[in-house]
Coordinates of C-alpha atoms in Angstrom, one line a residue:
M1 CA -35.2 -5.4 -12.8
T2 CA -34.8 -1.6 -12.0
V3 CA -34.0 0.6 -14.9
A4 CA -32.9 3.8 -13.3
E5 CA -31.5 5.1 -10.0
E6 CA -33.2 7.1 -7.3
L7 CA -35.4 9.9 -8.0
P8 CA -34.2 13.5 -8.0
E9 CA -34.8 15.3 -4.8
T10 CA -37.3 17.8 -5.9
P11 CA -39.7 18.3 -8.6
E12 CA -37.7 21.0 -10.2
S13 CA -34.5 19.0 -10.4
A14 CA -36.6 16.3 -11.7
E15 CA -37.3 18.5 -14.8
E16 CA -33.7 19.2 -15.2
E17 CA -31.9 16.1 -14.8
P18 CA -32.3 13.1 -17.1
I19 CA -33.3 9.7 -15.6
K20 CA -30.2 7.7 -15.4
Q21 CA -30.2 4.2 -17.2
R22 CA -29.0 1.1 -15.7
K23 CA -25.3 0.5 -16.6
N24 CA -25.6 -2.7 -18.5
G25 CA -29.4 -2.1 -19.8
L26 CA -30.0 -3.3 -23.4
Y27 CA -31.3 0.0 -24.4
P28 CA -28.7 2.6 -24.2
G29 CA -31.1 5.5 -24.7
V30 CA -34.6 6.8 -25.5
S31 CA -35.5 8.2 -28.8
D32 CA -37.4 11.5 -29.1
E33 CA -40.3 9.8 -30.8
L34 CA -40.7 7.1 -28.2
A35 CA -40.4 9.6 -25.2
E36 CA -43.2 11.7 -26.9
N37 CA -45.3 8.7 -27.5
M38 CA -44.9 7.5 -23.9
K39 CA -46.4 10.8 -22.6
S40 CA -50.1 10.4 -24.0
G41 CA -52.8 7.9 -24.5
W42 CA -53.2 6.8 -21.0
A43 CA -56.6 6.8 -19.2
D44 CA -57.5 8.8 -16.1
T45 CA -57.4 6.4 -13.2
E46 CA -57.9 8.9 -10.3
L47 CA -60.0 7.2 -7.5
R48 CA -62.8 9.6 -6.7
D49 CA -65.0 7.6 -4.3
L50 CA -62.5 6.5 -1.6
E51 CA -63.7 6.2 2.1
P52 CA -61.4 6.8 5.0
I53 CA -59.4 3.8 6.2
P54 CA -61.3 1.8 9.0
Q55 CA -58.9 3.2 11.7
A56 CA -58.9 6.7 10.7
A57 CA -60.7 7.7 14.0
E58 CA -58.1 6.0 16.1
T59 CA -55.2 7.4 14.3
A60 CA -56.5 10.9 14.6
A61 CA -57.0 10.4 18.4
R62 CA -53.4 9.1 18.6
R63 CA -52.2 12.4 17.0
A64 CA -54.3 14.5 19.3
A65 CA -52.6 12.6 22.2
L66 CA -49.2 13.3 20.7
S67 CA -50.1 16.9 20.1
A68 CA -51.1 17.3 23.7
R69 CA -47.9 16.0 25.0
F70 CA -45.5 18.1 23.0
P71 CA -47.2 21.4 22.6
G72 CA -45.2 24.0 20.6
D73 CA -42.8 21.4 19.0
R74 CA -42.5 20.3 15.4
I75 CA -42.9 16.6 15.3
V76 CA -41.6 14.5 12.3
V77 CA -42.3 10.8 12.1
P78 CA -40.8 9.0 9.0
A79 CA -41.9 5.7 7.5
G80 CA -38.6 4.8 6.3
S81 CA -37.1 3.7 3.0
L82 CA -36.3 0.7 0.9
K83 CA -33.4 -1.2 2.0
T84 CA -31.2 -2.9 -0.3
R85 CA -31.0 -6.8 -0.2
S86 CA -28.4 -7.2 -2.9
N87 CA -27.4 -5.0 -5.8
D88 CA -30.6 -3.6 -7.3
T89 CA -33.1 -5.8 -5.2
D90 CA -34.8 -4.6 -2.1
Y91 CA -36.2 -6.3 1.1
P92 CA -40.0 -6.2 1.3
F93 CA -40.9 -2.8 2.7
R94 CA -42.4 -2.5 6.2
A95 CA -43.1 1.0 7.3
S96 CA -41.9 2.1 10.9
V97 CA -44.2 1.2 13.7
E98 CA -44.6 4.9 14.8
Y99 CA -45.5 6.3 11.4
A100 CA -48.0 3.5 10.7
Y101 CA -49.5 3.9 14.1
L102 CA -50.2 7.6 13.8
T103 CA -51.3 7.5 10.2
G104 CA -52.4 4.1 9.0
D105 CA -50.3 4.6 5.8
R106 CA -47.7 1.8 5.0
T107 CA -45.9 3.2 2.0
E108 CA -42.1 3.8 1.7
D109 CA -40.7 7.3 1.9
G110 CA -43.8 8.7 3.6
V111 CA -43.2 11.2 6.4
L112 CA -45.9 12.6 9.1
V113 CA -45.1 16.2 10.0
M114 CA -47.1 17.8 12.7
E115 CA -46.5 21.8 12.7
P116 CA -47.3 23.6 15.9
V117 CA -50.3 26.0 15.7
A118 CA -52.5 27.9 18.1
G119 CA -54.3 25.2 20.1
G120 CA -52.4 22.2 19.0
H121 CA -50.7 20.9 15.7
R122 CA -51.5 20.8 11.9
A123 CA -50.5 17.4 10.5
T124 CA -49.4 16.9 7.0
I125 CA -48.4 13.6 5.4
Y126 CA -45.7 13.8 2.8
L127 CA -45.7 11.0 0.1
L128 CA -44.4 10.5 -3.3
P129 CA -47.1 11.4 -5.7
R130 CA -48.2 9.6 -8.8
S131 CA -45.4 9.1 -11.3
D132 CA -44.8 11.8 -13.8
R133 CA -45.7 10.9 -17.3
E134 CA -44.1 14.1 -18.9
N135 CA -40.5 13.3 -17.8
G136 CA -40.9 9.6 -18.2
E137 CA -40.2 8.7 -14.8
F138 CA -43.2 6.2 -14.5
W139 CA -41.6 3.8 -17.2
L140 CA -37.9 4.6 -17.0
D141 CA -37.3 5.0 -13.2
G142 CA -36.8 1.7 -11.2
Q143 CA -39.4 3.1 -8.7
G144 CA -41.9 4.2 -11.3
E145 CA -45.3 3.0 -11.4
L146 CA -45.0 0.8 -14.4
W147 CA -42.2 -1.2 -12.5
V148 CA -43.6 -1.5 -9.1
G149 CA -47.3 -0.6 -9.2
R150 CA -49.8 2.4 -8.8
R151 CA -49.3 4.7 -6.0
H152 CA -52.2 6.9 -4.5
S153 CA -52.3 10.4 -5.6
L154 CA -51.9 13.2 -3.0
T155 CA -55.8 13.8 -3.1
E156 CA -56.5 10.0 -2.7
A157 CA -54.0 9.9 0.2
G158 CA -55.7 12.7 1.9
K159 CA -59.1 11.1 1.7
L160 CA -57.8 7.9 3.0
Y161 CA -55.9 8.9 5.9
G162 CA -57.7 12.0 6.9
I163 CA -54.7 14.1 6.7
P164 CA -53.7 16.7 3.9
A165 CA -50.9 15.2 1.7
S166 CA -48.0 17.0 0.1
D167 CA -45.0 16.0 -2.1
V168 CA -42.2 14.5 0.0
R169 CA -39.6 15.5 -2.5
E170 CA -40.3 19.1 -1.4
L171 CA -39.9 18.2 2.4
A172 CA -36.2 18.3 2.9
G173 CA -36.1 22.0 1.9
K174 CA -39.1 22.9 4.3
L175 CA -37.4 21.0 7.3
R176 CA -34.2 23.0 6.9
E177 CA -36.1 26.2 6.9
A178 CA -38.2 25.2 9.9
P179 CA -38.0 27.4 13.0
G180 CA -38.4 26.4 16.6
P181 CA -37.9 23.0 18.4
V182 CA -38.2 19.8 16.5
R183 CA -38.6 16.2 17.5
V184 CA -38.0 13.3 15.1
V185 CA -38.2 9.6 15.3
R186 CA -34.7 8.5 14.6
G187 CA -33.3 5.5 12.6
H188 CA -35.6 5.5 9.7
D189 CA -34.9 8.1 7.1
A190 CA -31.4 9.5 6.7
R191 CA -32.5 12.3 4.5
V192 CA -34.9 13.6 6.9
E193 CA -32.5 13.4 9.8
A194 CA -29.9 15.2 7.7
A195 CA -32.2 18.0 7.0
L196 CA -32.9 18.4 10.9
T197 CA -29.3 17.8 11.9
D198 CA -28.8 21.3 13.6
K199 CA -32.5 21.5 14.9
V200 CA -32.8 18.3 17.0
T201 CA -31.3 17.1 20.2
A202 CA -30.9 13.5 21.3
E203 CA -32.8 14.0 24.6
R204 CA -35.9 15.5 22.8
D205 CA -35.9 12.8 20.3
E206 CA -35.8 10.1 22.9
E207 CA -38.6 11.5 24.8
L208 CA -40.6 11.3 21.6
R209 CA -39.8 7.6 20.9
V210 CA -40.4 6.8 24.6
F211 CA -43.9 8.4 24.7
L212 CA -45.0 6.7 21.5
S213 CA -43.8 3.3 22.9
E214 CA -45.8 4.1 25.8
M215 CA -48.9 5.1 24.0
R216 CA -49.3 1.8 22.7
L217 CA -49.3 -0.1 26.1
V218 CA -53.2 0.0 26.1
K219 CA -54.6 -1.1 22.9
D220 CA -57.8 0.6 21.6
D221 CA -60.9 -1.5 20.1
F222 CA -59.5 -1.5 16.6
E223 CA -56.1 -2.9 17.8
I224 CA -57.7 -5.5 19.8
G225 CA -59.8 -6.6 16.7
E226 CA -56.6 -6.7 14.6
L227 CA -54.8 -8.9 17.1
Q228 CA -57.7 -11.2 17.3
K229 CA -57.8 -11.4 13.4
A230 CA -53.9 -12.2 13.7
V231 CA -54.5 -14.8 16.2
D232 CA -57.4 -16.5 14.2
S233 CA -55.3 -16.7 11.2
T234 CA -52.4 -18.2 13.3
V235 CA -54.7 -20.9 14.6
R236 CA -55.6 -21.9 11.1
G237 CA -51.7 -21.8 10.3
F238 CA -51.1 -24.3 13.1
E239 CA -53.9 -26.5 11.7
D240 CA -52.3 -26.4 8.3
V241 CA -49.0 -27.6 9.9
V242 CA -50.5 -30.5 11.7
K243 CA -52.2 -31.7 8.5
V244 CA -48.8 -32.0 6.6
L245 CA -46.4 -33.3 9.2
D246 CA -45.9 -36.4 7.3
K247 CA -44.6 -34.2 4.4
A248 CA -42.4 -32.4 7.0
E249 CA -40.9 -35.8 8.1
A250 CA -40.2 -36.6 4.4
T251 CA -38.2 -33.2 4.0
S252 CA -37.4 -31.0 7.0
E253 CA -38.5 -28.2 9.3
R254 CA -38.5 -26.1 6.0
Y255 CA -41.8 -27.8 5.0
I256 CA -43.3 -26.4 8.2
E257 CA -42.1 -22.9 7.8
G258 CA -43.3 -22.7 4.3
T259 CA -46.7 -24.1 5.2
F260 CA -47.2 -21.5 7.9
F261 CA -45.9 -18.8 5.6
L262 CA -48.6 -19.8 3.1
R263 CA -51.3 -18.9 5.5
A264 CA -49.6 -15.7 6.7
R265 CA -49.2 -14.3 3.2
V266 CA -52.9 -15.4 2.0
E267 CA -54.7 -13.9 5.0
G268 CA -52.2 -11.3 6.3
N269 CA -49.3 -9.1 5.3
D270 CA -46.6 -11.6 6.3
V271 CA -45.2 -13.5 9.4
G272 CA -44.9 -11.2 12.2
Y273 CA -41.2 -12.7 13.0
G274 CA -39.1 -15.5 11.8
S275 CA -41.1 -18.7 12.5
I276 CA -39.4 -21.0 15.0
C277 CA -39.9 -24.5 13.7
A278 CA -37.8 -26.4 16.0
A279 CA -38.2 -30.5 16.1
G280 CA -36.3 -32.5 18.5
P281 CA -33.3 -31.0 20.2
H282 CA -33.7 -27.8 18.2
A283 CA -36.6 -26.9 20.6
C284 CA -33.9 -26.1 23.1
T285 CA -32.6 -23.2 20.9
L286 CA -34.8 -20.4 21.9
H287 CA -34.6 -18.6 18.5
W288 CA -34.2 -21.5 16.2
V289 CA -35.1 -19.9 12.8
R290 CA -32.6 -21.9 10.7
N291 CA -35.5 -24.5 10.2
D292 CA -33.2 -26.8 8.2
G293 CA -33.3 -29.8 10.6
P294 CA -35.1 -33.2 10.4
V295 CA -38.6 -34.0 11.6
R296 CA -39.0 -37.2 13.2
S297 CA -41.9 -39.2 14.7
G298 CA -41.2 -39.7 18.3
D299 CA -39.6 -36.1 18.6
L300 CA -41.5 -32.9 19.7
L301 CA -42.0 -29.9 17.3
L302 CA -41.8 -26.7 19.1
L303 CA -43.8 -24.2 16.7
D304 CA -43.6 -20.6 17.7
A305 CA -45.2 -18.4 14.9
G306 CA -47.5 -15.7 14.2
V307 CA -49.5 -14.1 11.4
E308 CA -49.1 -10.4 10.9
T309 CA -52.3 -8.5 9.7
H310 CA -52.1 -6.0 6.8
T311 CA -52.2 -3.2 9.5
Y312 CA -49.0 -4.8 11.2
Y313 CA -50.5 -6.5 14.3
T314 CA -49.0 -9.7 14.9
A315 CA -50.0 -12.9 16.9
D316 CA -47.2 -14.8 18.7
V317 CA -48.3 -18.2 19.7
T318 CA -46.2 -21.4 20.6
R319 CA -47.3 -24.9 20.9
T320 CA -45.1 -28.1 21.4
L321 CA -46.6 -30.9 19.5
P322 CA -45.7 -34.6 19.4
V323 CA -44.8 -35.2 15.7
G324 CA -46.3 -38.7 15.8
G325 CA -49.4 -37.6 17.6
R326 CA -48.8 -38.7 21.0
Y327 CA -46.4 -37.6 23.8
T328 CA -44.0 -40.2 25.4
G329 CA -44.0 -40.5 29.1
I330 CA -41.2 -38.2 29.8
Q331 CA -42.4 -35.7 27.1
K332 CA -45.8 -35.7 28.8
K333 CA -44.2 -35.2 32.4
I334 CA -42.4 -32.3 31.1
Y335 CA -45.2 -30.8 29.0
D336 CA -47.7 -31.1 31.7
A337 CA -45.3 -29.2 34.2
V338 CA -45.2 -26.3 31.6
Y339 CA -48.9 -26.2 31.1
E340 CA -49.5 -26.1 34.8
A341 CA -47.1 -23.0 35.0
Q342 CA -48.7 -21.4 32.3
E343 CA -52.1 -21.9 33.9
A344 CA -50.7 -20.2 37.0
G345 CA -49.2 -17.4 34.9
I346 CA -52.5 -16.7 33.0
A347 CA -54.4 -16.5 36.2
A348 CA -52.1 -13.8 37.4
V349 CA -53.1 -11.6 34.5
Q350 CA -55.7 -9.2 36.0
P351 CA -56.2 -5.6 36.0
G352 CA -54.4 -4.0 38.9
A353 CA -51.8 -6.8 39.3
K354 CA -48.1 -6.0 38.8
Y355 CA -46.9 -6.7 35.4
R356 CA -44.3 -9.3 36.6
D357 CA -46.8 -11.2 38.8
F358 CA -47.5 -13.6 35.9
H359 CA -43.9 -14.4 35.5
D360 CA -43.2 -15.0 39.0
A361 CA -46.3 -17.3 39.3
A362 CA -45.1 -19.4 36.3
Q363 CA -41.6 -19.6 37.5
R364 CA -42.6 -20.7 40.9
V365 CA -44.4 -23.8 39.4
L366 CA -41.6 -24.6 37.2
T367 CA -39.1 -24.5 40.1
E368 CA -41.3 -26.5 42.2
K369 CA -41.2 -29.1 39.6
L370 CA -37.5 -29.1 39.1
V371 CA -37.0 -29.5 42.9
E372 CA -39.6 -32.3 43.0
W373 CA -37.8 -34.1 40.1
G374 CA -34.4 -33.8 42.0
L375 CA -32.9 -31.7 39.3
V376 CA -32.0 -28.8 41.8
E377 CA -31.6 -28.8 45.4
G378 CA -34.4 -26.9 47.3
P379 CA -36.1 -25.3 49.1
V380 CA -38.0 -23.6 46.2
E381 CA -37.4 -20.0 47.9
R382 CA -33.6 -20.6 47.8
V383 CA -33.8 -21.7 44.2
L384 CA -36.1 -18.6 43.2
E385 CA -33.7 -16.1 45.3
L386 CA -30.6 -17.4 43.4
G387 CA -32.2 -18.0 40.1
L388 CA -31.0 -21.4 39.8
Q389 CA -33.9 -22.5 37.7
R390 CA -33.1 -20.4 34.9
R391 CA -30.6 -23.0 33.7
W392 CA -33.8 -24.9 32.4
T393 CA -36.4 -22.0 32.2
L394 CA -33.9 -19.5 30.5
H395 CA -36.3 -16.7 29.4
G396 CA -38.8 -14.3 30.8
T397 CA -42.6 -15.5 30.8
G398 CA -43.8 -13.1 28.3
H399 CA -43.9 -9.6 27.0
M400 CA -46.3 -6.9 25.5
L401 CA -47.7 -7.7 22.2
G402 CA -48.9 -5.4 19.3
M403 CA -47.5 -3.9 16.1
D404 CA -44.1 -5.4 17.2
V405 CA -44.0 -8.9 18.5
H406 CA -42.1 -7.3 21.5
D407 CA -44.2 -4.4 21.6
C408 CA -43.5 -1.2 23.4
A409 CA -39.9 -1.9 23.9
A410 CA -38.9 1.8 24.5
A411 CA -41.3 2.3 27.2
R412 CA -39.7 3.3 30.5
T413 CA -39.0 0.3 33.1
E414 CA -41.4 1.8 35.5
T415 CA -44.1 1.8 33.2
Y416 CA -43.5 -1.7 31.7
V417 CA -41.8 -4.2 33.7
Q418 CA -42.3 -2.4 37.0
G419 CA -45.8 -1.2 36.0
T420 CA -49.4 -2.2 36.6
L421 CA -51.6 -4.2 34.3
E422 CA -54.5 -2.2 32.8
P423 CA -57.6 -3.2 30.6
G424 CA -56.6 -3.0 27.0
M425 CA -53.1 -4.4 27.7
V426 CA -52.1 -7.5 25.5
L427 CA -49.4 -9.8 26.6
T428 CA -47.8 -13.2 26.0
V429 CA -47.6 -15.9 28.7
E430 CA -45.1 -18.4 27.6
P431 CA -43.4 -20.4 30.3
G432 CA -40.8 -23.1 29.1
L433 CA -38.5 -25.9 30.1
Y434 CA -35.4 -26.7 28.1
F435 CA -33.0 -29.6 28.8
Q436 CA -30.1 -29.3 26.4
A437 CA -28.9 -32.3 24.5
D438 CA -25.3 -32.0 26.3
D439 CA -26.6 -31.1 29.9
L440 CA -24.9 -33.8 32.0
T441 CA -26.8 -32.4 35.2
V442 CA -30.1 -34.0 34.2
P443 CA -30.9 -37.7 33.5
E444 CA -30.4 -38.7 30.0
E445 CA -34.2 -39.1 29.2
Y446 CA -34.6 -35.3 29.7
R447 CA -31.9 -34.3 27.3
G448 CA -32.8 -32.9 24.1
I449 CA -36.4 -32.0 25.2
G450 CA -37.7 -28.4 25.0
V451 CA -41.2 -27.4 25.8
R452 CA -42.9 -24.1 25.5
I453 CA -46.6 -23.0 25.5
E454 CA -47.3 -19.5 24.6
D455 CA -50.9 -17.6 24.4
D456 CA -51.7 -14.1 23.7
I457 CA -53.8 -12.7 26.6
L458 CA -55.8 -9.6 26.7
V459 CA -56.3 -7.8 30.1
T460 CA -60.1 -7.1 30.5
A461 CA -61.9 -5.1 33.1
D462 CA -62.7 -8.2 35.1
G463 CA -59.9 -10.5 34.5
N464 CA -58.4 -11.6 31.1
R465 CA -59.3 -13.3 27.8
N466 CA -57.1 -15.7 26.0
L467 CA -57.2 -14.5 22.4
S468 CA -55.5 -17.8 21.2
A469 CA -57.9 -20.2 23.0
G470 CA -58.9 -21.8 19.6
L471 CA -55.7 -23.8 20.0
P472 CA -55.7 -26.7 22.6
R473 CA -53.2 -26.5 25.3
R474 CA -53.8 -29.5 27.7
S475 CA -51.7 -32.5 26.6
D476 CA -54.8 -34.8 26.1
E477 CA -56.7 -32.2 24.2
V478 CA -53.5 -31.5 22.0
E479 CA -53.5 -35.2 21.0
S480 CA -57.2 -35.5 20.3
W481 CA -56.8 -32.2 18.1
M482 CA -54.0 -33.6 16.1
A483 CA -55.8 -37.0 15.6
A484 CA -58.8 -35.3 14.3
L485 CA -57.0 -32.9 11.8
K486 CA -54.8 -36.0 10.5
G487 CA -58.0 -38.1 10.4

């Protein structure tokens, strides 16, 4: 695949250093005649009629809010770099959430720099420019455009993102010379951090990370539209899976994973997280992503999956489906209990409510069921106080959703878990009951059954809206829906 190693650090050194060849490449060198031939005869491909990206107004508003929060500080937000998968192959690149949120750009090695000026900040986006035809980088370097595809020119990037663009290879030197306090989003670009090593503090950088996380707690209209788009594609992905359950029975959970992945790649960027395609007792493993087990009629399939849009907004939806199309008696009993708990949780999602109200409401219903079934000794208040229900409920009832499946993770506890719901927040409501196959404290008929139902809920001015209402939840509706798809 790749022919050469990484680019020289600056344009000047690019002219002085030859592009290195792969150790065991079949061509040991380039003749002067070939090098000269490759310099010319190429059409002008500059794109001159570009319009700004759809979210350009929103990203500008986000940068303005960031500028107002940290006046006088230089702010540096890297996209990140390619990560090696093995030898000379890389993982698919995904830009850092902070960078994509503030720019709309999703290319590797990009860096947003906001320079303090009178009255605010001046933003510049630093990117790798078009490949150099003069030094052969475009066809000899492993990341040259002939190998990995065309990049936007700096002029094109400026038009798209509404931010002046400069050559990222010049950035390290500029950062080393930069005066005044600097804040950087850490963990994405070692070269940027090395250039700032004597200019940043962990405390300032953590304040930046927390603020950017809390900015995303309330979604703007563009973000809500993208989340709905992600959910709609996810609904179609679940329909795809139901239609091929017979093929999954003939193979394994992998068939389900691959079927959903096809929808994610055709309509979006990727899956938002590793799909959980858990059949039978695997449903009791919360993050079962091996997806290599059998799929059997008579068992349940817990499918937890979400499509990620090209702008990185992901759905996160779970349905627990009877592989054969109908729930058994014990399966329906457990499923209906989880459904009742989810109904209570969704009803508690209201503007002005405490964030954790939906969790408490769902947990109470599940605890009542466990006491009613004789699986744990009541009263209910005692069980909740001691957390005894958690043997079978295991996890929290939801989380914020957005560009990360567990969005806003760096937000302060007092603004997240201890905070108050506001219109524009999007969260999951996902209660579950899990009876492990080796749990001797429950009757045998319960063992190996795991049920979770998860939906993506938008807080509105007067209540909430279920973004994933396109998928049925009630047990009888699930059965009818599956029958219609299979019919």
